[in-house]
C-alpha atoms as one frame of an Amber mdcrd trajectory, in Angstrom:
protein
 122.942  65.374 118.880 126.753  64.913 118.610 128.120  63.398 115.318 131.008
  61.802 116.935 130.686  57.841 117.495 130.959  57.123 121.075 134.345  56.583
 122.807 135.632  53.414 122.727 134.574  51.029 125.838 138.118  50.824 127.514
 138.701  47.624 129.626 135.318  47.721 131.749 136.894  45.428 133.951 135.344
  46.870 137.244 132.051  46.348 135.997 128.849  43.633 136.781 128.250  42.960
 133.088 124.838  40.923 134.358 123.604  44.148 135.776 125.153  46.637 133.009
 123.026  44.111 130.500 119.986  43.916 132.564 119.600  48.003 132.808 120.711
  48.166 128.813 117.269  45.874 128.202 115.418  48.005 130.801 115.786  51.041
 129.342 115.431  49.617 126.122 112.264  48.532 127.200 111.444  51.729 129.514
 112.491  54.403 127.376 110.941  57.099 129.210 108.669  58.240 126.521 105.658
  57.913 128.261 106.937  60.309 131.299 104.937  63.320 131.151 106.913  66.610
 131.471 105.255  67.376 134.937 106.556  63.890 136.513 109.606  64.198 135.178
 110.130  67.952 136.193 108.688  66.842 139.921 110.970  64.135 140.156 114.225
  65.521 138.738 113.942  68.663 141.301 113.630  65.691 143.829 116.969  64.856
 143.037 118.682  68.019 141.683 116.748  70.721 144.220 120.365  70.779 146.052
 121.863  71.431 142.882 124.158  74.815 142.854 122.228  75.847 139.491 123.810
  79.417 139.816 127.319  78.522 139.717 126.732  76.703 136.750 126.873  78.599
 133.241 124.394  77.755 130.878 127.099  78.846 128.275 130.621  77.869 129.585
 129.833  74.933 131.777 130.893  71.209 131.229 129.399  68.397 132.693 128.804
  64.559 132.840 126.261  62.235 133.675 127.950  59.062 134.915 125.748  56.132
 133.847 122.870  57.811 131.852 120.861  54.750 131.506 117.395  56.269 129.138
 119.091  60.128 129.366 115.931  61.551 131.279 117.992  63.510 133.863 120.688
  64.800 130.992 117.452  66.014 129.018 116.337  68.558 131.961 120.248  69.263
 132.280 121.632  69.663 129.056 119.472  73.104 128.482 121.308  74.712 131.989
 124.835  74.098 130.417 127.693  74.387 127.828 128.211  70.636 126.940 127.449
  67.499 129.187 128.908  64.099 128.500 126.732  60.467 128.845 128.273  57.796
 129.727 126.882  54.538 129.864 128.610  51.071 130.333 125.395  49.655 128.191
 125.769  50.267 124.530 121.765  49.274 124.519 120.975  51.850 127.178 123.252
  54.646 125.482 121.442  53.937 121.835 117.863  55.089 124.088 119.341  58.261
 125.686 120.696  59.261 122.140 116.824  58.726 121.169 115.754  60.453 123.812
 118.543  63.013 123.633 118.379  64.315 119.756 116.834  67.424 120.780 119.775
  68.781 122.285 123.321  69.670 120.301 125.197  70.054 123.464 125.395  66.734
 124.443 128.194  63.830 123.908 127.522  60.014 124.061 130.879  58.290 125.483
 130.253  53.964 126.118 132.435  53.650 129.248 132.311  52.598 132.677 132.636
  54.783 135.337 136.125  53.951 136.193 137.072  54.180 132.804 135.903  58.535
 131.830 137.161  59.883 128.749 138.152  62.696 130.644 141.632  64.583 131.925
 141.114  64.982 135.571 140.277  68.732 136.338 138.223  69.140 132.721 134.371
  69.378 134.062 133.039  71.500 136.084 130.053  69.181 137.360 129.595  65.694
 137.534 126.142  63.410 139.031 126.302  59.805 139.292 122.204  58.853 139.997
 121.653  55.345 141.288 124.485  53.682 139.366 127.968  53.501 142.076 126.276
  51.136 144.247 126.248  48.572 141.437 129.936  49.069 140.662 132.498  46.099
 142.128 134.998  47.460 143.321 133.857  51.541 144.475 136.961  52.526 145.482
């Protein structure tokens, strides 16, 4: 796990702080512990099977998960890259995917809301936003 403190929250203003709260007790609540490796191996290459795995280096590569609720797709991730970045807009839901994440030194915890990265344009070489932009305000 990363020893930096998470990234300061930024304005947030283009976010639905009822639903960012409601997901932080969800996964607070849901932590994914219980998901057996085979469901959540079954499910993940559900979502990631049109994933270009081999242009991605499992040495080199930077990436980000944009709104990493629990952290149970960055766990089946963060093993097939250099570094990925969480982000979260939920301080409660970022506190379970560094639970759930502690097995894995490549990863970086960032609070922030998806129109507020921590990143210079151009710096990542792979981003996935999983059932989170459709709850954002203002998309565009």
């Amino acid at each position: 796990m990363s020893a930096q403190p998470p990234a300061p929250a930024g304005s947030q203003q283009n976010v639905d702080r009822a639903t960012v709260d409601g997901f932080g007790q969800e996964w607070s609540h849901f932590t994914q512990a219980g998901l057996s490796d085979e469901e959540r191996a079954r499910v993940f290459n559900e979502y990631f099977h049109i994933f270009p795995w081999e242009q991605v280096s499992s040495s080199a590569s930077v990436g980000a998960d944009v709104g990493c609720g629990s952290g149970r797709w960055a766990a089946l991730v963060a093993p097939r890259v250099g570094r990925l970045h969480v982000i979260d807009a939920s301080p409660d839901a970022l506190a379970v995917a560094r639970t759930n994440l502690t097995d894995h030194s490549n990863v970086s915890f960032h609070l922030a809301s998806v129109d507020d990265l921590p990143f210079e344009d151009g710096t990542l070489d792979f981003a996935y936003s999983l059932g989170v932009l459709h709850h954002v305000p203002d998309t565009a």
